Amino acid sequence: MKILGIETSCDETGVCIIEGQKSENDTTLTVLGNQLYSQVALHEQYGGVFPMMAKREHAKNLVPLLKKCLEEADLIVERKLYRVDSTNINKSSVDSLDITKNILEREPELFVELVKLLETIEKPKIDYITVTNGPGLEPALWVGVTFAKALSQAWNIPLIPTNHMEGHILASMLKPINNMSSQIESTKSSLIPSAIYNLHIVNYPALALLISGGHTQLVLIKDKLDYKIIGGTRDDAVGEAYDKVARMLGLPYPGGPQISKYADAWKERNVPVQTFKFPRPMIHSHDLDFSFSGLKTSVLYTLKEIPEITEEIKQEIAYEFQNAVIDVLVSKTRTAIFDNNIQTLIVGGGVIANKEIRKALSILATEMKIDFQIPEISTSTDNALMIALAGYLNIEAGKKPTTDFKAFGNLSL
Ligand code: KG4
Ligand code: ZN
């Protein structure tokens, strides 16, 4: 089964085509094409992501990325007879393609590019399309969902929506088969190294800790694809706290990788004396909720007291802030594992790209003698591979295709 995944929930535009093959005791996933365009450089200038700007960038990039992805997957068959000049696209060719009016009205440029593509290539051999319909920035989600619906309609390929957070959870199931990837690379140079994956077998009940720019959640997974949120943040998400603290320190967006770099630099110095001490919010509360805004405010007040903020001070603050975050994450996760007889700890979300957080959670799983599943760094931050995978597993499990869904910024698991 070949499935096309589309991701536009925040500031990464992702398009990916995978082929899944299920055997008696294994599932093999081959990544046929995987394209990701990061808008970070654009948003960096403004210190954060503006939803309408993100939407415009997705609209500009979706068609070129889809085309590249189809090329990479060797799924392009040109329709020479029907080729049209894009400047000639008129109302009648629009009607004949019967593409959703939404794109026509709200994204005319995307519409023109899409029509150009649709009129120049044959329907590709893809069995399903899946698209992130939430959670995320609503305008950004909207453009991906509308685009996916248009493709589904024009090519008559069934469509299913995918929850972005489920994508982050399932990304941890990808187990690269490295010895086979070299074979693929020799024939298709553009494929990423881990192009073929098996899926990890998960022992249930499992617990997922999801930490991203928009979410901090503990999710109980009693069985395959069965999710229940048992803990969450009352204010800022972990990634958001990283980004805000980075801004206070004058570091560029996205702040997570910057804080991480500064914290590493301080650790390497091995300074025995600690100047700053930040709170570990809610670490002793008897629930599974988080709060990071107090920690962020504490950093702010500390900075106000310092007349000159040197690079060393930035490093030490980043280090202590990160330690506070890690202490809280580890403590709450430990409680959730203990209370729910968890067999597997899964972690996901962009913040999981942080190597100290990865290490601390891996140590926790070892201590508690449970399995640990974590995505590779490349599939930790937003990407379309995890969306295609989630779509594939849901279809395998019997989820029915539908076009009756909308982009929903607050979509829950
Ligand atoms: O999952 P993601 O790519 O997008 C959302 O769905 O939010 O996560 C992005 C978040 C940002 O807040 C970014 O600063 C954070 O992940 N992040 C990191 C690191 N790399 C990305 N945070 C800490 N350390 C990192 N190395
Ligand atoms: Zn994400």
Short mmCIF file of C-alpha atoms and ligand atoms in Angstrom, two decimals:
data_model
loop_
_atom_site.label_atom_id
_atom_site.label_comp_id
_atom_site.label_asym_id
_atom_site.label_seq_id
_atom_site.Cartn_x
_atom_site.Cartn_y
_atom_site.Cartn_z
CA MET A 1 0.00 0.00 0.00
CA LYS A 2 1.38 3.40 -1.01
CA ILE A 3 0.38 6.40 1.02
CA LEU A 4 1.06 10.09 0.57
CA GLY A 5 1.37 12.12 3.79
CA ILE A 6 1.08 15.91 3.98
CA GLU A 7 2.11 18.01 6.99
CA THR A 8 1.59 21.78 7.37
CA SER A 9 0.67 22.25 11.05
CA CYS A 10 3.33 24.83 11.90
CA ASP A 11 6.41 26.07 10.07
CA GLU A 12 7.55 22.95 8.23
CA THR A 13 5.99 21.95 4.92
CA GLY A 14 6.31 18.18 4.55
CA VAL A 15 5.31 15.75 1.80
CA CYS A 16 6.21 12.08 2.00
CA ILE A 17 5.31 8.88 0.17
CA ILE A 18 5.78 5.55 1.89
CA GLU A 19 5.02 2.01 0.92
CA GLY A 20 3.92 -0.35 3.65
CA GLN A 21 4.11 -4.11 3.45
CA LYS A 22 2.67 -6.23 6.16
CA SER A 23 3.89 -9.79 6.65
CA GLU A 24 2.88 -12.28 9.30
CA ASN A 25 5.21 -10.99 11.98
CA ASP A 26 6.58 -7.76 10.61
CA THR A 27 5.72 -4.54 8.82
CA THR A 28 8.22 -3.02 6.43
CA LEU A 29 7.99 0.62 5.44
CA THR A 30 9.92 1.96 2.50
CA VAL A 31 10.24 5.71 2.17
CA LEU A 32 9.82 6.32 -1.55
CA GLY A 33 10.01 10.10 -1.36
CA ASN A 34 10.42 12.50 1.52
CA GLN A 35 10.48 16.28 1.13
CA LEU A 36 10.63 18.81 3.93
CA TYR A 37 10.88 22.56 3.65
CA SER A 38 11.61 24.46 6.83
CA GLN A 39 10.41 28.07 7.09
CA VAL A 40 12.69 28.70 10.06
CA ALA A 41 14.90 31.21 8.24
CA LEU A 42 11.83 33.33 7.42
CA HIS A 43 10.29 33.24 10.90
CA GLU A 44 13.68 33.79 12.55
CA GLN A 45 13.61 37.43 11.37
CA TYR A 46 10.41 38.00 13.34
CA GLY A 47 11.33 35.95 16.41
CA GLY A 48 8.41 33.53 16.03
CA VAL A 49 5.87 32.00 13.68
CA PHE A 50 3.09 34.20 12.31
CA PRO A 51 0.26 31.87 11.27
CA MET A 52 -0.75 33.77 8.12
CA MET A 53 2.85 33.99 6.96
CA ALA A 54 3.29 30.26 7.59
CA LYS A 55 0.15 29.58 5.57
CA ARG A 56 1.41 31.63 2.60
CA GLU A 57 4.74 29.79 2.65
CA HIS A 58 2.99 26.40 2.71
CA ALA A 59 0.85 27.52 -0.22
CA LYS A 60 3.98 28.47 -2.16
CA ASN A 61 5.83 25.25 -1.41
CA LEU A 62 3.25 22.48 -1.48
CA VAL A 63 3.13 21.90 -5.23
CA PRO A 64 6.92 22.01 -5.83
CA LEU A 65 7.48 19.67 -2.88
CA LEU A 66 4.80 17.26 -4.05
CA LYS A 67 6.32 17.23 -7.53
CA LYS A 68 9.81 16.57 -6.14
CA CYS A 69 8.44 13.85 -3.89
CA LEU A 70 6.67 12.13 -6.78
CA GLU A 71 9.85 12.36 -8.87
CA GLU A 72 11.90 10.90 -6.04
CA ALA A 73 9.37 8.07 -5.71
CA ASP A 74 9.48 7.52 -9.47
CA LEU A 75 5.73 8.03 -9.70
CA ILE A 76 5.57 10.73 -12.37
CA VAL A 77 4.05 9.83 -15.72
CA GLU A 78 3.71 12.87 -17.94
CA ARG A 79 0.41 13.58 -19.70
CA LYS A 80 1.88 15.03 -22.88
CA LEU A 81 -1.43 15.33 -24.76
CA TYR A 82 -3.12 17.47 -22.18
CA ARG A 83 -0.36 19.88 -21.39
CA VAL A 84 -1.65 23.43 -21.00
CA ASP A 85 0.02 26.75 -20.66
CA SER A 86 -0.44 27.92 -17.08
CA THR A 87 -1.21 31.46 -18.21
CA ASN A 88 -4.09 30.01 -20.16
CA ILE A 89 -5.82 28.43 -17.27
CA ASN A 90 -9.31 29.76 -17.41
CA LYS A 91 -12.60 29.19 -15.71
CA SER A 92 -13.52 26.23 -17.89
CA SER A 93 -10.36 24.22 -17.20
CA VAL A 94 -10.89 25.05 -13.53
CA ASP A 95 -14.43 23.71 -13.66
CA SER A 96 -13.39 20.63 -15.57
CA LEU A 97 -10.98 19.71 -12.81
CA ASP A 98 -13.74 20.38 -10.29
CA ILE A 99 -11.31 21.37 -7.61
CA THR A 100 -12.56 22.63 -4.32
CA LYS A 101 -13.54 26.28 -4.57
CA ASN A 102 -11.70 27.09 -1.37
CA ILE A 103 -8.27 27.05 -2.97
CA LEU A 104 -9.53 29.00 -5.95
CA GLU A 105 -10.94 31.74 -3.77
CA ARG A 106 -8.39 31.93 -1.01
CA GLU A 107 -5.12 30.76 -2.56
CA PRO A 108 -5.23 31.62 -6.29
CA GLU A 109 -1.50 31.06 -6.79
CA LEU A 110 -1.57 27.64 -5.18
CA PHE A 111 -4.57 26.84 -7.32
CA VAL A 112 -2.80 27.77 -10.55
CA GLU A 113 0.27 25.72 -9.60
CA LEU A 114 -1.89 22.75 -8.64
CA VAL A 115 -3.85 22.85 -11.89
CA LYS A 116 -0.58 23.02 -13.83
CA LEU A 117 0.64 19.90 -12.08
CA LEU A 118 -2.65 18.03 -12.40
CA GLU A 119 -2.89 18.77 -16.11
CA THR A 120 0.64 17.65 -16.87
CA ILE A 121 0.91 14.36 -15.00
CA GLU A 122 -1.15 11.20 -14.82
CA LYS A 123 -2.75 10.13 -11.57
CA PRO A 124 0.13 8.59 -9.59
CA LYS A 125 -0.06 5.04 -8.28
CA ILE A 126 -0.90 6.02 -4.70
CA ASP A 127 -3.55 4.19 -2.69
CA TYR A 128 -4.30 6.73 0.03
CA ILE A 129 -3.64 10.34 0.99
CA THR A 130 -3.41 11.47 4.60
CA VAL A 131 -3.04 14.98 5.96
CA THR A 132 -2.53 16.58 9.37
CA ASN A 133 -5.83 18.19 10.36
CA GLY A 134 -4.70 19.34 13.82
CA PRO A 135 -3.56 20.37 16.31
CA GLY A 136 -1.50 23.32 15.12
CA LEU A 137 -1.85 26.79 13.64
CA GLU A 138 -5.26 26.84 12.01
CA PRO A 139 -4.44 28.81 8.84
CA ALA A 140 -1.38 26.61 8.29
CA LEU A 141 -3.42 23.44 8.81
CA TRP A 142 -6.16 24.79 6.56
CA VAL A 143 -3.94 25.09 3.52
CA GLY A 144 -2.65 21.50 3.88
CA VAL A 145 -6.13 20.08 4.42
CA THR A 146 -7.60 21.96 1.46
CA PHE A 147 -4.70 20.91 -0.74
CA ALA A 148 -5.09 17.26 0.28
CA LYS A 149 -8.84 17.39 -0.37
CA ALA A 150 -8.22 18.86 -3.82
CA LEU A 151 -5.72 16.11 -4.67
CA SER A 152 -8.04 13.44 -3.34
CA GLN A 153 -10.86 14.77 -5.45
CA ALA A 154 -8.87 15.33 -8.62
CA TRP A 155 -7.16 11.93 -8.52
CA ASN A 156 -9.99 10.04 -6.86
CA ILE A 157 -7.68 8.76 -4.11
CA PRO A 158 -9.24 8.10 -0.69
CA LEU A 159 -8.27 10.52 2.07
CA ILE A 160 -7.99 10.24 5.83
CA PRO A 161 -7.13 12.91 8.40
CA THR A 162 -4.23 12.38 10.82
CA ASN A 163 -3.71 13.88 14.26
CA HIS A 164 -0.29 15.55 14.41
CA MET A 165 0.36 14.31 17.98
CA GLU A 166 -0.37 10.75 16.94
CA GLY A 167 2.28 11.23 14.27
CA HIS A 168 4.78 12.26 16.97
CA ILE A 169 3.89 9.17 19.02
CA LEU A 170 4.15 6.74 16.12
CA ALA A 171 7.42 8.20 14.80
CA SER A 172 9.06 6.33 17.68
CA MET A 173 8.01 3.00 16.13
CA LEU A 174 10.29 3.45 13.13
CA LYS A 175 13.22 1.06 13.35
CA PRO A 176 15.75 1.77 10.59
CA ILE A 177 17.12 -1.22 8.67
CA ASN A 178 20.48 0.28 7.97
CA ASN A 179 22.05 -2.57 6.06
CA MET A 180 19.33 -2.30 3.41
CA SER A 181 19.41 1.45 3.11
CA SER A 182 22.80 1.38 1.39
CA GLN A 183 21.29 -0.76 -1.37
CA ILE A 184 18.56 1.79 -1.93
CA GLU A 185 20.98 4.68 -1.84
CA SER A 186 23.03 3.22 -4.65
CA THR A 187 20.03 3.27 -6.99
CA LYS A 188 18.31 6.41 -5.74
CA SER A 189 20.86 8.87 -4.55
CA SER A 190 18.38 11.37 -3.14
CA LEU A 191 16.86 9.03 -0.59
CA ILE A 192 17.62 9.68 3.05
CA PRO A 193 19.90 7.08 4.70
CA SER A 194 17.26 5.30 6.78
CA ALA A 195 14.97 4.68 3.83
CA ILE A 196 13.63 1.33 4.97
CA TYR A 197 12.13 0.71 8.36
CA ASN A 198 10.56 -2.08 10.36
CA LEU A 199 8.19 -1.22 13.15
CA HIS A 200 9.08 -1.77 16.80
CA ILE A 201 6.78 -4.11 18.66
CA VAL A 202 5.23 -2.10 21.51
CA ASN A 203 4.49 -3.71 24.86
CA TYR A 204 1.33 -2.22 26.34
CA PRO A 205 0.29 -0.34 28.36
CA ALA A 206 2.62 2.31 27.01
CA LEU A 207 3.08 5.92 28.05
CA ALA A 208 3.91 8.70 25.62
CA LEU A 209 5.53 11.91 26.77
CA LEU A 210 4.93 14.47 24.04
CA ILE A 211 6.92 17.67 24.21
CA SER A 212 6.77 20.16 21.38
CA GLY A 213 6.34 23.87 20.71
CA GLY A 214 2.60 23.64 21.29
CA HIS A 215 2.18 20.64 23.59
CA THR A 216 3.33 18.98 26.76
CA GLN A 217 1.29 15.85 27.31
CA LEU A 218 1.41 12.50 29.01
CA VAL A 219 -0.65 10.00 27.04
CA LEU A 220 -1.65 6.57 28.29
CA ILE A 221 -1.78 4.03 25.45
CA LYS A 222 -3.57 0.97 26.78
CA ASP A 223 -3.48 -0.76 23.42
CA LYS A 224 -2.63 -0.09 19.76
CA LEU A 225 -3.98 3.33 18.64
CA ASP A 226 -5.94 3.78 21.89
CA TYR A 227 -4.98 7.08 23.52
CA LYS A 228 -5.97 8.81 26.74
CA ILE A 229 -4.40 12.08 27.86
CA ILE A 230 -3.52 11.76 31.56
CA GLY A 231 -1.41 14.88 32.03
CA GLY A 232 -0.76 18.20 30.33
CA THR A 233 0.54 21.69 30.77
CA ARG A 234 -1.54 24.35 32.50
CA ASP A 235 0.23 27.15 30.65
CA ASP A 236 3.30 27.12 28.41
CA ALA A 237 4.41 24.03 26.51
CA VAL A 238 8.03 22.94 27.04
CA GLY A 239 9.14 24.07 23.57
CA GLU A 240 7.38 27.38 24.07
CA ALA A 241 9.25 27.90 27.35
CA TYR A 242 12.54 27.13 25.57
CA ASP A 243 11.69 29.60 22.81
CA LYS A 244 10.66 32.35 25.25
CA VAL A 245 13.71 31.94 27.50
CA ALA A 246 15.93 31.99 24.40
CA ARG A 247 14.33 35.28 23.37
CA MET A 248 15.01 36.73 26.84
CA LEU A 249 18.65 35.77 26.37
CA GLY A 250 18.72 37.46 22.96
CA LEU A 251 19.05 34.14 21.11
CA PRO A 252 17.33 33.59 17.75
CA TYR A 253 14.18 31.58 16.99
CA PRO A 254 13.70 28.64 17.36
CA GLY A 255 15.14 28.86 20.84
CA GLY A 256 15.23 25.17 21.74
CA PRO A 257 18.38 24.25 19.83
CA GLN A 258 20.05 27.50 21.00
CA ILE A 259 19.36 26.90 24.70
CA SER A 260 20.55 23.36 24.23
CA LYS A 261 23.82 24.58 22.68
CA TYR A 262 24.43 27.13 25.43
CA ALA A 263 23.64 24.58 28.14
CA ASP A 264 26.12 22.14 26.58
CA ALA A 265 28.79 24.82 26.50
CA TRP A 266 28.29 25.46 30.24
CA LYS A 267 28.38 21.76 31.05
CA GLU A 268 31.67 21.40 29.21
CA ARG A 269 33.22 24.13 31.35
CA ASN A 270 32.63 21.98 34.40
CA VAL A 271 32.33 24.94 36.78
CA PRO A 272 31.82 23.64 40.33
CA VAL A 273 29.94 26.67 41.71
CA GLN A 274 26.31 27.26 40.82
CA THR A 275 25.14 30.89 40.78
CA PHE A 276 21.51 30.47 39.67
CA LYS A 277 18.75 28.25 40.97
CA PHE A 278 15.35 28.12 39.26
CA PRO A 279 12.16 26.50 40.58
CA ARG A 280 10.91 23.07 39.45
CA PRO A 281 7.23 23.99 39.09
CA MET A 282 4.64 21.44 40.28
CA ILE A 283 7.30 18.80 40.84
CA HIS A 284 5.66 17.78 44.13
CA SER A 285 2.02 18.15 43.07
CA HIS A 286 0.14 14.87 43.21
CA ASP A 287 -1.11 15.01 39.66
CA LEU A 288 0.44 14.62 36.22
CA ASP A 289 0.13 18.25 35.19
CA PHE A 290 2.93 20.62 34.26
CA SER A 291 3.42 24.36 34.44
CA PHE A 292 6.36 26.17 32.88
CA SER A 293 5.35 29.80 33.02
CA GLY A 294 6.67 30.26 36.59
CA LEU A 295 10.04 28.90 35.52
CA LYS A 296 10.11 31.30 32.59
CA THR A 297 9.18 34.24 34.87
CA SER A 298 11.89 33.25 37.32
CA VAL A 299 14.45 33.46 34.49
CA LEU A 300 13.07 36.88 33.57
CA TYR A 301 13.39 38.25 37.13
CA THR A 302 16.88 36.83 37.46
CA LEU A 303 17.95 38.54 34.24
CA LYS A 304 16.55 41.89 35.44
CA GLU A 305 18.92 41.79 38.41
CA ILE A 306 22.03 41.30 36.28
CA PRO A 307 23.63 44.52 34.98
CA GLU A 308 25.61 42.87 32.16
CA ILE A 309 24.55 39.59 30.60
CA THR A 310 27.70 37.95 29.31
CA GLU A 311 27.92 34.80 27.17
CA GLU A 312 28.97 32.86 30.30
CA ILE A 313 25.87 34.03 32.16
CA LYS A 314 23.68 33.02 29.21
CA GLN A 315 25.28 29.60 29.23
CA GLU A 316 24.76 29.08 32.94
CA ILE A 317 21.14 30.26 32.80
CA ALA A 318 20.45 27.98 29.83
CA TYR A 319 22.01 25.09 31.72
CA GLU A 320 20.03 25.65 34.92
CA PHE A 321 16.78 26.27 32.99
CA GLN A 322 17.27 23.01 31.08
CA ASN A 323 18.02 21.11 34.31
CA ALA A 324 14.81 22.44 35.85
CA VAL A 325 12.81 21.31 32.80
CA ILE A 326 14.46 17.87 32.84
CA ASP A 327 13.84 17.38 36.58
CA VAL A 328 10.12 18.11 36.17
CA LEU A 329 9.72 15.99 33.03
CA VAL A 330 11.50 13.02 34.61
CA SER A 331 9.61 13.28 37.90
CA LYS A 332 6.12 13.44 36.32
CA THR A 333 6.93 10.71 33.82
CA ARG A 334 8.22 8.48 36.63
CA THR A 335 4.94 8.93 38.54
CA ALA A 336 2.86 8.18 35.42
CA ILE A 337 4.89 5.00 34.71
CA PHE A 338 4.53 3.84 38.28
CA ASP A 339 0.79 4.56 38.59
CA ASN A 340 -0.16 2.85 35.33
CA ASN A 341 2.07 -0.21 35.31
CA ILE A 342 3.66 1.04 32.09
CA GLN A 343 5.71 -1.40 29.98
CA THR A 344 7.01 1.01 27.34
CA LEU A 345 7.99 4.67 27.52
CA ILE A 346 7.55 6.48 24.20
CA VAL A 347 8.73 10.03 23.71
CA GLY A 348 7.94 12.39 20.89
CA GLY A 349 7.72 16.02 19.74
CA GLY A 350 10.27 18.54 18.57
CA VAL A 351 11.87 19.07 21.99
CA ILE A 352 12.95 15.43 21.94
CA ALA A 353 15.68 16.54 19.54
CA ASN A 354 17.40 17.74 22.75
CA LYS A 355 20.15 15.28 23.63
CA GLU A 356 20.14 15.87 27.40
CA ILE A 357 16.38 15.30 27.56
CA ARG A 358 16.73 12.14 25.45
CA LYS A 359 19.45 10.90 27.78
CA ALA A 360 17.51 11.64 30.99
CA LEU A 361 14.38 9.84 29.76
CA SER A 362 16.37 6.87 28.52
CA ILE A 363 18.02 6.56 31.96
CA LEU A 364 14.58 6.74 33.59
CA ALA A 365 13.28 3.86 31.43
CA THR A 366 16.34 1.77 32.25
CA GLU A 367 15.92 2.49 35.97
CA MET A 368 12.27 1.45 35.81
CA LYS A 369 13.14 -1.61 33.70
CA ILE A 370 10.75 -0.80 30.88
CA ASP A 371 11.16 -0.50 27.10
CA PHE A 372 12.16 2.85 25.69
CA GLN A 373 11.15 4.10 22.23
CA ILE A 374 12.39 7.34 20.79
CA PRO A 375 12.44 8.61 17.20
CA GLU A 376 15.69 9.39 15.40
CA ILE A 377 16.55 13.10 15.60
CA SER A 378 15.44 13.57 11.97
CA THR A 379 11.91 12.33 12.71
CA SER A 380 11.62 14.06 16.11
CA THR A 381 10.75 17.50 14.75
CA ASP A 382 7.78 18.00 12.40
CA ASN A 383 7.88 15.92 9.22
CA ALA A 384 5.49 14.19 6.83
CA LEU A 385 6.95 10.69 7.29
CA MET A 386 5.35 10.40 10.72
CA ILE A 387 2.02 11.58 9.27
CA ALA A 388 2.17 9.03 6.43
CA LEU A 389 3.04 6.33 8.98
CA ALA A 390 0.11 7.28 11.25
CA GLY A 391 -2.20 7.26 8.23
CA TYR A 392 -0.91 3.87 7.17
CA LEU A 393 -1.35 2.27 10.60
CA ASN A 394 -4.86 3.70 10.96
CA ILE A 395 -5.89 2.42 7.53
CA GLU A 396 -4.43 -0.99 8.39
CA ALA A 397 -6.51 -0.89 11.58
CA GLY A 398 -9.69 -0.25 9.59
CA LYS A 399 -10.13 3.53 9.78
CA LYS A 400 -12.45 4.60 6.97
CA PRO A 401 -11.48 7.29 4.48
CA THR A 402 -13.46 10.51 4.58
CA THR A 403 -13.38 14.06 3.28
CA ASP A 404 -15.76 15.18 6.00
CA PHE A 405 -13.24 16.87 8.27
CA LYS A 406 -11.78 20.31 8.82
CA ALA A 407 -8.53 21.82 9.99
CA PHE A 408 -8.86 22.18 13.75
CA GLY A 409 -6.15 23.98 15.70
CA ASN A 410 -7.14 22.45 19.06
CA LEU A 411 -7.73 18.90 17.89
CA SER A 412 -7.21 16.45 20.73
CA LEU A 413 -5.94 12.86 20.60
O1 KG4 B 1 7.20 19.28 17.19
P1 KG4 B 1 7.79 20.54 16.68
O2 KG4 B 1 8.77 20.45 15.52
O3 KG4 B 1 6.68 21.57 16.29
C1 KG4 B 1 5.49 21.65 17.02
O4 KG4 B 1 4.58 20.83 16.74
O5 KG4 B 1 5.48 22.49 17.95
O6 KG4 B 1 8.51 21.26 17.93
C2 KG4 B 1 9.12 22.52 17.81
C3 KG4 B 1 9.69 22.90 19.17
C4 KG4 B 1 10.20 24.34 19.23
O7 KG4 B 1 9.71 24.95 20.40
C5 KG4 B 1 11.73 24.17 19.31
O8 KG4 B 1 12.37 25.21 20.00
C6 KG4 B 1 11.84 22.85 20.04
O9 KG4 B 1 10.81 22.05 19.49
N1 KG4 B 1 13.15 22.22 19.82
C7 KG4 B 1 14.02 21.98 20.83
C8 KG4 B 1 15.18 21.42 20.22
N2 KG4 B 1 14.96 21.33 18.87
C9 KG4 B 1 13.69 21.82 18.65
N3 KG4 B 1 13.94 22.20 22.14
C10 KG4 B 1 15.00 21.87 22.91
N4 KG4 B 1 16.14 21.36 22.41
C11 KG4 B 1 16.27 21.11 21.09
N5 KG4 B 1 17.41 20.59 20.61
ZN ZN B 2 5.03 18.80 16.17
#
